[in-house]
Amino acid sequence: MEVKKVAVVTGGNKGIGFAIVKGLCEKFNGNVYLTARSITNGNNAVIKLKQLGLNPIFHQLDVCDENSINTFRDYIKYTEGGVDVLINNAGIYADKLEIPIGDQAEKTINENYYSILNVCNALFPILRSNAQVINLSSSAGHLARIPSINMQAKFRDPLLTVDKLSRCMNEYVEDCKNNRYIEKGWGSSPYVVSKVGVSALSILQQNELDKETEKRNIFVNFVHPGYVDTDMTNHQGVMTIEEGAQSSIYLALGNHGLRGQYVWFNCKVVDWYGPTTPPKA
């Protein structure tokens, strides 16, 4: 019996995540899991898609809760046997919250960086050969968005590891709590630092997977979906959610050969280490 392929999208109940699920249901030959923290919101999103003649599968997944992550992993492992596409879309923008910068930083790093790291740590062991992993970064996740050259050097370090990167993220949170983040050269935006972390993590994940002895030939890339009209942009974005989903869907469907690359909303590769950030839309 032929094993059905499996795609998983986190934060799939609205915005870009919803559009990614929709696009995969239309183009991906396999089961598409729409996951969301809220069971009600997730089920409502599935109902909307079924009204369009599509057939996603809902499963609750809170990417900030390790018990929820492990429950989902066990379900997928038992029910499907593995994962062929993992799109880490869930995330937040907390820069405008009226809370202390230390709390903003901690919340943002936890929900944007550590959530992806923890989901990947749980699901990477059950990725099938030739799997595609797409991490949602941002134009804000370009290394040039970190103002200090010395701070950028930490992310350029050829000896950087995931453990060192996580310590760097923790250092940033502590610098915010101690009001040293500007003088240390991090810049003023927790969102930027979290997405630079996601970008760097994606490159390191590809490097680690390339060293696997069993050679599963897994692809990890990270995307800037564009400046999209969503809740996260306060609906100031100029692109539709369908346009914002295009780069993720392009990577998910394979046939690109890209590994550890920063892919812009137009599906073109951008130099993450370059001196300037291209236009965000």
PDB file of C-alpha atoms in Angstrom:
ATOM      1  CA  MET A   1       0.000   0.000   0.000  1.00  0.00           C
ATOM      2  CA  GLU A   2       1.351   3.447  -0.932  1.00  0.00           C
ATOM      3  CA  VAL A   3       2.105   5.661   2.074  1.00  0.00           C
ATOM      4  CA  LYS A   4       0.361   9.028   1.860  1.00  0.00           C
ATOM      5  CA  LYS A   5       2.555  12.076   2.173  1.00  0.00           C
ATOM      6  CA  VAL A   6       1.960  14.399   5.130  1.00  0.00           C
ATOM      7  CA  ALA A   7       2.264  18.193   5.417  1.00  0.00           C
ATOM      8  CA  VAL A   8       2.031  20.074   8.724  1.00  0.00           C
ATOM      9  CA  VAL A   9       1.407  23.826   9.064  1.00  0.00           C
ATOM     10  CA  THR A  10       1.626  25.539  12.446  1.00  0.00           C
ATOM     11  CA  GLY A  11      -0.577  28.558  13.174  1.00  0.00           C
ATOM     12  CA  GLY A  12      -2.838  27.578  10.290  1.00  0.00           C
ATOM     13  CA  ASN A  13      -6.169  29.021  11.419  1.00  0.00           C
ATOM     14  CA  LYS A  14      -5.739  32.523   9.934  1.00  0.00           C
ATOM     15  CA  GLY A  15      -3.544  34.818   7.872  1.00  0.00           C
ATOM     16  CA  ILE A  16      -0.594  33.450   5.932  1.00  0.00           C
ATOM     17  CA  GLY A  17      -0.838  30.067   7.666  1.00  0.00           C
ATOM     18  CA  PHE A  18      -4.439  29.655   6.514  1.00  0.00           C
ATOM     19  CA  ALA A  19      -3.445  30.546   2.948  1.00  0.00           C
ATOM     20  CA  ILE A  20      -0.556  28.059   3.059  1.00  0.00           C
ATOM     21  CA  VAL A  21      -2.931  25.290   4.151  1.00  0.00           C
ATOM     22  CA  LYS A  22      -5.349  26.269   1.391  1.00  0.00           C
ATOM     23  CA  GLY A  23      -2.610  26.219  -1.236  1.00  0.00           C
ATOM     24  CA  LEU A  24      -1.269  22.873  -0.072  1.00  0.00           C
ATOM     25  CA  CYS A  25      -4.741  21.344  -0.110  1.00  0.00           C
ATOM     26  CA  GLU A  26      -4.972  22.438  -3.753  1.00  0.00           C
ATOM     27  CA  LYS A  27      -1.480  21.386  -4.875  1.00  0.00           C
ATOM     28  CA  PHE A  28       0.089  18.890  -2.434  1.00  0.00           C
ATOM     29  CA  ASN A  29      -0.589  15.210  -3.018  1.00  0.00           C
ATOM     30  CA  GLY A  30      -1.161  14.049   0.555  1.00  0.00           C
ATOM     31  CA  ASN A  31      -2.744  14.832   3.903  1.00  0.00           C
ATOM     32  CA  VAL A  32      -2.490  18.460   5.059  1.00  0.00           C
ATOM     33  CA  TYR A  33      -2.640  19.142   8.797  1.00  0.00           C
ATOM     34  CA  LEU A  34      -3.902  22.549   9.869  1.00  0.00           C
ATOM     35  CA  THR A  35      -2.714  23.058  13.430  1.00  0.00           C
ATOM     36  CA  ALA A  36      -3.626  25.856  15.827  1.00  0.00           C
ATOM     37  CA  ARG A  37      -3.499  26.629  19.528  1.00  0.00           C
ATOM     38  CA  SER A  38      -7.270  27.163  19.703  1.00  0.00           C
ATOM     39  CA  ILE A  39      -9.449  24.138  18.947  1.00  0.00           C
ATOM     40  CA  THR A  40     -12.399  26.403  18.128  1.00  0.00           C
ATOM     41  CA  ASN A  41     -10.417  28.599  15.730  1.00  0.00           C
ATOM     42  CA  GLY A  42      -8.771  25.605  14.132  1.00  0.00           C
ATOM     43  CA  ASN A  43     -12.030  23.775  13.537  1.00  0.00           C
ATOM     44  CA  ASN A  44     -13.653  26.948  12.155  1.00  0.00           C
ATOM     45  CA  ALA A  45     -10.767  27.330   9.692  1.00  0.00           C
ATOM     46  CA  VAL A  46     -11.196  23.727   8.551  1.00  0.00           C
ATOM     47  CA  ILE A  47     -14.925  24.315   8.030  1.00  0.00           C
ATOM     48  CA  LYS A  48     -14.150  27.334   5.810  1.00  0.00           C
ATOM     49  CA  LEU A  49     -11.779  25.271   3.686  1.00  0.00           C
ATOM     50  CA  LYS A  50     -14.180  22.345   3.429  1.00  0.00           C
ATOM     51  CA  GLN A  51     -16.797  24.771   2.119  1.00  0.00           C
ATOM     52  CA  LEU A  52     -14.340  25.422  -0.729  1.00  0.00           C
ATOM     53  CA  GLY A  53     -14.154  21.713  -1.470  1.00  0.00           C
ATOM     54  CA  LEU A  54     -10.810  21.211   0.291  1.00  0.00           C
ATOM     55  CA  ASN A  55     -10.065  18.630   2.959  1.00  0.00           C
ATOM     56  CA  PRO A  56      -7.465  19.640   5.582  1.00  0.00           C
ATOM     57  CA  ILE A  57      -7.181  17.744   8.868  1.00  0.00           C
ATOM     58  CA  PHE A  58      -7.216  19.685  12.132  1.00  0.00           C
ATOM     59  CA  HIS A  59      -5.097  18.851  15.151  1.00  0.00           C
ATOM     60  CA  GLN A  60      -4.559  21.085  18.160  1.00  0.00           C
ATOM     61  CA  LEU A  61      -0.966  22.244  18.569  1.00  0.00           C
ATOM     62  CA  ASP A  62       0.281  24.949  20.927  1.00  0.00           C
ATOM     63  CA  VAL A  63       3.844  25.537  19.743  1.00  0.00           C
ATOM     64  CA  CYS A  64       4.721  27.136  23.111  1.00  0.00           C
ATOM     65  CA  ASP A  65       3.683  24.050  25.099  1.00  0.00           C
ATOM     66  CA  GLU A  66       6.071  21.091  24.996  1.00  0.00           C
ATOM     67  CA  ASN A  67       3.346  18.693  26.164  1.00  0.00           C
ATOM     68  CA  SER A  68       1.156  19.804  23.264  1.00  0.00           C
ATOM     69  CA  ILE A  69       4.093  19.425  20.835  1.00  0.00           C
ATOM     70  CA  ASN A  70       4.867  15.919  22.087  1.00  0.00           C
ATOM     71  CA  THR A  71       1.203  14.897  21.964  1.00  0.00           C
ATOM     72  CA  PHE A  72       1.020  16.027  18.347  1.00  0.00           C
ATOM     73  CA  ARG A  73       4.263  14.255  17.459  1.00  0.00           C
ATOM     74  CA  ASP A  74       3.030  11.000  18.977  1.00  0.00           C
ATOM     75  CA  TYR A  75      -0.274  11.283  17.117  1.00  0.00           C
ATOM     76  CA  ILE A  76       1.423  11.899  13.760  1.00  0.00           C
ATOM     77  CA  LYS A  77       3.963   9.129  14.344  1.00  0.00           C
ATOM     78  CA  TYR A  78       1.228   6.611  15.212  1.00  0.00           C
ATOM     79  CA  THR A  79      -1.348   7.746  12.625  1.00  0.00           C
ATOM     80  CA  GLU A  80       0.834   8.742   9.661  1.00  0.00           C
ATOM     81  CA  GLY A  81       4.252   7.286  10.347  1.00  0.00           C
ATOM     82  CA  GLY A  82       6.137  10.441   9.452  1.00  0.00           C
ATOM     83  CA  VAL A  83       6.145  13.962   8.007  1.00  0.00           C
ATOM     84  CA  ASP A  84       7.127  15.106   4.497  1.00  0.00           C
ATOM     85  CA  VAL A  85       6.538  18.861   4.820  1.00  0.00           C
ATOM     86  CA  LEU A  86       6.836  20.967   7.984  1.00  0.00           C
ATOM     87  CA  ILE A  87       5.983  24.662   7.763  1.00  0.00           C
ATOM     88  CA  ASN A  88       6.703  26.589  10.962  1.00  0.00           C
ATOM     89  CA  ASN A  89       4.415  29.568  10.500  1.00  0.00           C
ATOM     90  CA  ALA A  90       3.133  30.322  14.017  1.00  0.00           C
ATOM     91  CA  GLY A  91       4.549  33.483  15.569  1.00  0.00           C
ATOM     92  CA  ILE A  92       3.787  36.843  17.165  1.00  0.00           C
ATOM     93  CA  TYR A  93       4.634  40.535  16.896  1.00  0.00           C
ATOM     94  CA  ALA A  94       4.802  41.960  20.415  1.00  0.00           C
ATOM     95  CA  ASP A  95       6.866  45.115  19.818  1.00  0.00           C
ATOM     96  CA  LYS A  96       3.853  47.399  20.304  1.00  0.00           C
ATOM     97  CA  LEU A  97       2.566  45.747  23.487  1.00  0.00           C
ATOM     98  CA  GLU A  98       2.522  48.130  26.442  1.00  0.00           C
ATOM     99  CA  ILE A  99       4.718  45.929  28.628  1.00  0.00           C
ATOM    100  CA  PRO A 100       8.355  46.351  29.718  1.00  0.00           C
ATOM    101  CA  ILE A 101      10.943  45.661  27.003  1.00  0.00           C
ATOM    102  CA  GLY A 102      12.293  42.712  28.971  1.00  0.00           C
ATOM    103  CA  ASP A 103       8.871  41.062  28.964  1.00  0.00           C
ATOM    104  CA  GLN A 104       8.424  41.884  25.259  1.00  0.00           C
ATOM    105  CA  ALA A 105      11.758  40.283  24.470  1.00  0.00           C
ATOM    106  CA  GLU A 106      11.119  37.167  26.533  1.00  0.00           C
ATOM    107  CA  LYS A 107       7.653  36.633  25.039  1.00  0.00           C
ATOM    108  CA  THR A 108       8.861  37.253  21.491  1.00  0.00           C
ATOM    109  CA  ILE A 109      11.935  35.013  21.703  1.00  0.00           C
ATOM    110  CA  ASN A 110       9.889  32.233  23.319  1.00  0.00           C
ATOM    111  CA  GLU A 111       7.047  32.368  20.798  1.00  0.00           C
ATOM    112  CA  ASN A 112       9.062  33.039  17.633  1.00  0.00           C
ATOM    113  CA  TYR A 113      12.415  31.320  18.203  1.00  0.00           C
ATOM    114  CA  TYR A 114      12.034  28.633  20.856  1.00  0.00           C
ATOM    115  CA  SER A 115       8.662  27.489  19.528  1.00  0.00           C
ATOM    116  CA  ILE A 116      10.258  26.603  16.178  1.00  0.00           C
ATOM    117  CA  LEU A 117      13.276  25.026  17.847  1.00  0.00           C
ATOM    118  CA  ASN A 118      11.062  22.846  20.070  1.00  0.00           C
ATOM    119  CA  VAL A 119       8.711  21.810  17.258  1.00  0.00           C
ATOM    120  CA  CYS A 120      11.687  20.876  15.099  1.00  0.00           C
ATOM    121  CA  ASN A 121      13.389  18.958  17.893  1.00  0.00           C
ATOM    122  CA  ALA A 122      10.217  16.900  18.295  1.00  0.00           C
ATOM    123  CA  LEU A 123       9.380  16.355  14.616  1.00  0.00           C
ATOM    124  CA  PHE A 124      12.805  16.128  12.949  1.00  0.00           C
ATOM    125  CA  PRO A 125      13.264  12.487  14.040  1.00  0.00           C
ATOM    126  CA  ILE A 126      10.091  11.532  12.137  1.00  0.00           C
ATOM    127  CA  LEU A 127      10.819  13.507   8.971  1.00  0.00           C
ATOM    128  CA  ARG A 128      10.849  11.206   5.970  1.00  0.00           C
ATOM    129  CA  SER A 129      13.534  11.184   3.290  1.00  0.00           C
ATOM    130  CA  ASN A 130      13.431  14.248   1.015  1.00  0.00           C
ATOM    131  CA  ALA A 131      11.289  16.178   3.523  1.00  0.00           C
ATOM    132  CA  GLN A 132      10.907  19.928   3.174  1.00  0.00           C
ATOM    133  CA  VAL A 133      11.137  22.214   6.227  1.00  0.00           C
ATOM    134  CA  ILE A 134      10.152  25.863   5.830  1.00  0.00           C
ATOM    135  CA  ASN A 135      10.632  28.311   8.696  1.00  0.00           C
ATOM    136  CA  LEU A 136       8.736  31.607   8.457  1.00  0.00           C
ATOM    137  CA  SER A 137      11.226  34.402   9.014  1.00  0.00           C
ATOM    138  CA  SER A 138      10.707  37.969   7.759  1.00  0.00           C
ATOM    139  CA  SER A 139      12.478  40.856   6.062  1.00  0.00           C
ATOM    140  CA  ALA A 140      13.132  41.743   9.715  1.00  0.00           C
ATOM    141  CA  GLY A 141      15.094  38.493   9.945  1.00  0.00           C
ATOM    142  CA  HIS A 142      17.864  39.710   7.611  1.00  0.00           C
ATOM    143  CA  LEU A 143      21.192  39.859   9.448  1.00  0.00           C
ATOM    144  CA  ALA A 144      21.681  43.499   8.401  1.00  0.00           C
ATOM    145  CA  ARG A 145      18.748  44.429  10.636  1.00  0.00           C
ATOM    146  CA  ILE A 146      21.034  43.944  13.658  1.00  0.00           C
ATOM    147  CA  PRO A 147      22.757  47.363  13.831  1.00  0.00           C
ATOM    148  CA  SER A 148      26.031  46.375  15.529  1.00  0.00           C
ATOM    149  CA  ILE A 149      28.726  44.821  13.324  1.00  0.00           C
ATOM    150  CA  ASN A 150      30.178  43.171  16.431  1.00  0.00           C
ATOM    151  CA  MET A 151      26.791  41.662  17.281  1.00  0.00           C
ATOM    152  CA  GLN A 152      26.334  40.523  13.674  1.00  0.00           C
ATOM    153  CA  ALA A 153      29.671  38.723  13.976  1.00  0.00           C
ATOM    154  CA  LYS A 154      28.144  36.352  16.539  1.00  0.00           C
ATOM    155  CA  PHE A 155      25.693  35.162  13.899  1.00  0.00           C
ATOM    156  CA  ARG A 156      28.390  34.980  11.191  1.00  0.00           C
ATOM    157  CA  ASP A 157      30.676  32.830  13.344  1.00  0.00           C
ATOM    158  CA  PRO A 158      31.499  29.642  11.382  1.00  0.00           C
ATOM    159  CA  LEU A 159      31.640  27.786  14.710  1.00  0.00           C
ATOM    160  CA  LEU A 160      28.103  28.836  15.679  1.00  0.00           C
ATOM    161  CA  THR A 161      25.934  25.954  16.902  1.00  0.00           C
ATOM    162  CA  VAL A 162      22.277  25.743  17.861  1.00  0.00           C
ATOM    163  CA  ASP A 163      23.257  25.703  21.538  1.00  0.00           C
ATOM    164  CA  LYS A 164      25.394  28.831  21.102  1.00  0.00           C
ATOM    165  CA  LEU A 165      22.592  30.529  19.161  1.00  0.00           C
ATOM    166  CA  SER A 166      20.107  29.773  21.944  1.00  0.00           C
ATOM    167  CA  ARG A 167      22.520  31.214  24.491  1.00  0.00           C
ATOM    168  CA  CYS A 168      22.742  34.301  22.296  1.00  0.00           C
ATOM    169  CA  MET A 169      18.935  34.611  22.324  1.00  0.00           C
ATOM    170  CA  ASN A 170      18.937  34.235  26.118  1.00  0.00           C
ATOM    171  CA  GLU A 171      21.655  36.886  26.379  1.00  0.00           C
ATOM    172  CA  TYR A 172      19.461  39.263  24.392  1.00  0.00           C
ATOM    173  CA  VAL A 173      16.522  38.736  26.747  1.00  0.00           C
ATOM    174  CA  GLU A 174      18.765  39.420  29.747  1.00  0.00           C
ATOM    175  CA  ASP A 175      20.164  42.539  28.091  1.00  0.00           C
ATOM    176  CA  CYS A 176      16.608  43.795  27.600  1.00  0.00           C
ATOM    177  CA  LYS A 177      15.692  43.057  31.200  1.00  0.00           C
ATOM    178  CA  ASN A 178      18.798  44.978  32.322  1.00  0.00           C
ATOM    179  CA  ASN A 179      18.167  47.797  29.821  1.00  0.00           C
ATOM    180  CA  ARG A 180      21.476  47.170  28.028  1.00  0.00           C
ATOM    181  CA  TYR A 181      20.062  46.103  24.669  1.00  0.00           C
ATOM    182  CA  ILE A 182      20.757  49.407  22.848  1.00  0.00           C
ATOM    183  CA  GLU A 183      24.308  49.831  24.110  1.00  0.00           C
ATOM    184  CA  LYS A 184      25.050  46.171  23.278  1.00  0.00           C
ATOM    185  CA  GLY A 185      24.000  46.802  19.666  1.00  0.00           C
ATOM    186  CA  TRP A 186      20.864  44.657  19.400  1.00  0.00           C
ATOM    187  CA  GLY A 187      18.657  47.471  18.150  1.00  0.00           C
ATOM    188  CA  SER A 188      15.219  48.397  19.454  1.00  0.00           C
ATOM    189  CA  SER A 189      13.024  45.557  18.114  1.00  0.00           C
ATOM    190  CA  PRO A 190      12.501  42.167  19.827  1.00  0.00           C
ATOM    191  CA  TYR A 191      10.750  40.996  16.652  1.00  0.00           C
ATOM    192  CA  VAL A 192      13.893  41.663  14.593  1.00  0.00           C
ATOM    193  CA  VAL A 193      16.128  39.728  16.988  1.00  0.00           C
ATOM    194  CA  SER A 194      13.690  36.806  17.145  1.00  0.00           C
ATOM    195  CA  LYS A 195      13.487  36.545  13.354  1.00  0.00           C
ATOM    196  CA  VAL A 196      17.251  36.896  12.906  1.00  0.00           C
ATOM    197  CA  GLY A 197      17.398  33.981  15.345  1.00  0.00           C
ATOM    198  CA  VAL A 198      14.951  31.972  13.212  1.00  0.00           C
ATOM    199  CA  SER A 199      17.016  32.690  10.095  1.00  0.00           C
ATOM    200  CA  ALA A 200      20.285  31.638  11.736  1.00  0.00           C
ATOM    201  CA  LEU A 201      18.611  28.552  13.212  1.00  0.00           C
ATOM    202  CA  SER A 202      17.434  27.463   9.768  1.00  0.00           C
ATOM    203  CA  ILE A 203      20.978  27.578   8.359  1.00  0.00           C
ATOM    204  CA  LEU A 204      22.323  25.619  11.332  1.00  0.00           C
ATOM    205  CA  GLN A 205      19.548  23.024  11.043  1.00  0.00           C
ATOM    206  CA  GLN A 206      20.420  22.432   7.401  1.00  0.00           C
ATOM    207  CA  ASN A 207      24.094  22.043   8.318  1.00  0.00           C
ATOM    208  CA  GLU A 208      23.248  19.478  10.994  1.00  0.00           C
ATOM    209  CA  LEU A 209      20.915  17.480   8.757  1.00  0.00           C
ATOM    210  CA  ASP A 210      23.535  17.406   5.987  1.00  0.00           C
ATOM    211  CA  LYS A 211      25.848  15.605   8.425  1.00  0.00           C
ATOM    212  CA  GLU A 212      23.359  12.816   9.193  1.00  0.00           C
ATOM    213  CA  THR A 213      24.785   9.346   8.730  1.00  0.00           C
ATOM    214  CA  GLU A 214      21.508   8.004   7.327  1.00  0.00           C
ATOM    215  CA  LYS A 215      21.369  10.808   4.716  1.00  0.00           C
ATOM    216  CA  ARG A 216      17.630  11.498   4.612  1.00  0.00           C
ATOM    217  CA  ASN A 217      18.235  14.344   2.107  1.00  0.00           C
ATOM    218  CA  ILE A 218      16.138  16.861   4.049  1.00  0.00           C
ATOM    219  CA  PHE A 219      15.808  20.473   2.907  1.00  0.00           C
ATOM    220  CA  VAL A 220      15.529  23.385   5.375  1.00  0.00           C
ATOM    221  CA  ASN A 221      14.876  26.906   4.095  1.00  0.00           C
ATOM    222  CA  PHE A 222      13.501  30.139   5.572  1.00  0.00           C
ATOM    223  CA  VAL A 223      11.251  32.693   3.949  1.00  0.00           C
ATOM    224  CA  HIS A 224      10.228  36.309   4.011  1.00  0.00           C
ATOM    225  CA  PRO A 225       6.570  35.992   2.972  1.00  0.00           C
ATOM    226  CA  GLY A 226       6.220  39.683   2.115  1.00  0.00           C
ATOM    227  CA  TYR A 227       4.448  42.619   3.724  1.00  0.00           C
ATOM    228  CA  VAL A 228       1.065  40.961   3.989  1.00  0.00           C
ATOM    229  CA  ASP A 229      -2.331  42.289   5.053  1.00  0.00           C
ATOM    230  CA  THR A 230      -2.761  40.341   8.322  1.00  0.00           C
ATOM    231  CA  ASP A 231      -3.480  40.921  11.998  1.00  0.00           C
ATOM    232  CA  MET A 232       0.292  40.932  12.610  1.00  0.00           C
ATOM    233  CA  THR A 233       0.776  43.969  10.331  1.00  0.00           C
ATOM    234  CA  ASN A 234      -2.383  45.654  11.665  1.00  0.00           C
ATOM    235  CA  HIS A 235      -3.687  45.148   8.113  1.00  0.00           C
ATOM    236  CA  GLN A 236      -1.170  47.682   6.796  1.00  0.00           C
ATOM    237  CA  GLY A 237       0.434  45.122   4.488  1.00  0.00           C
ATOM    238  CA  VAL A 238       0.109  45.513   0.716  1.00  0.00           C
ATOM    239  CA  MET A 239       0.012  41.821  -0.216  1.00  0.00           C
ATOM    240  CA  THR A 240      -2.807  39.293   0.100  1.00  0.00           C
ATOM    241  CA  ILE A 241      -2.406  36.232   2.293  1.00  0.00           C
ATOM    242  CA  GLU A 242      -2.402  34.110  -0.864  1.00  0.00           C
ATOM    243  CA  GLU A 243       0.551  36.113  -2.189  1.00  0.00           C
ATOM    244  CA  GLY A 244       2.259  35.753   1.173  1.00  0.00           C
ATOM    245  CA  ALA A 245       1.866  31.975   1.030  1.00  0.00           C
ATOM    246  CA  GLN A 246       3.502  31.573  -2.381  1.00  0.00           C
ATOM    247  CA  SER A 247       7.134  31.222  -1.271  1.00  0.00           C
ATOM    248  CA  SER A 248       6.290  28.614   1.379  1.00  0.00           C
ATOM    249  CA  ILE A 249       4.175  26.587  -1.040  1.00  0.00           C
ATOM    250  CA  TYR A 250       6.906  26.783  -3.691  1.00  0.00           C
ATOM    251  CA  LEU A 251       9.421  25.325  -1.257  1.00  0.00           C
ATOM    252  CA  ALA A 252       6.991  22.747   0.140  1.00  0.00           C
ATOM    253  CA  LEU A 253       6.344  21.247  -3.275  1.00  0.00           C
ATOM    254  CA  GLY A 254      10.057  20.590  -3.856  1.00  0.00           C
ATOM    255  CA  ASN A 255      11.783  20.634  -7.256  1.00  0.00           C
ATOM    256  CA  HIS A 256      13.962  23.575  -6.196  1.00  0.00           C
ATOM    257  CA  GLY A 257      17.118  22.020  -4.738  1.00  0.00           C
ATOM    258  CA  LEU A 258      17.543  24.856  -2.213  1.00  0.00           C
ATOM    259  CA  ARG A 259      19.197  24.117   1.134  1.00  0.00           C
ATOM    260  CA  GLY A 260      19.633  26.556   3.996  1.00  0.00           C
ATOM    261  CA  GLN A 261      18.553  29.492   1.832  1.00  0.00           C
ATOM    262  CA  TYR A 262      16.716  32.741   2.547  1.00  0.00           C
ATOM    263  CA  VAL A 263      13.833  32.872   0.082  1.00  0.00           C
ATOM    264  CA  TRP A 264      11.998  36.138  -0.596  1.00  0.00           C
ATOM    265  CA  PHE A 265       8.255  36.459  -1.235  1.00  0.00           C
ATOM    266  CA  ASN A 266       8.918  36.280  -5.002  1.00  0.00           C
ATOM    267  CA  CYS A 267      10.644  32.876  -4.553  1.00  0.00           C
ATOM    268  CA  LYS A 268      14.069  34.389  -5.266  1.00  0.00           C
ATOM    269  CA  VAL A 269      17.063  33.611  -3.043  1.00  0.00           C
ATOM    270  CA  VAL A 270      18.445  36.547  -1.030  1.00  0.00           C
ATOM    271  CA  ASP A 271      21.884  36.748   0.612  1.00  0.00           C
ATOM    272  CA  TRP A 272      21.132  36.634   4.339  1.00  0.00           C
ATOM    273  CA  TYR A 273      24.639  37.838   5.125  1.00  0.00           C
ATOM    274  CA  GLY A 274      24.459  40.756   2.660  1.00  0.00           C
ATOM    275  CA  PRO A 275      24.921  44.410   3.697  1.00  0.00           C
ATOM    276  CA  THR A 276      21.361  45.525   2.957  1.00  0.00           C
ATOM    277  CA  THR A 277      17.832  44.173   3.159  1.00  0.00           C
ATOM    278  CA  PRO A 278      15.850  44.117  -0.118  1.00  0.00           C
ATOM    279  CA  PRO A 279      12.404  45.805  -0.200  1.00  0.00           C
ATOM    280  CA  LYS A 280       9.951  43.864   1.968  1.00  0.00           C
ATOM    281  CA  ALA A 281       7.151  43.916  -0.649  1.00  0.00           C
TER     282      ALA A 281
END
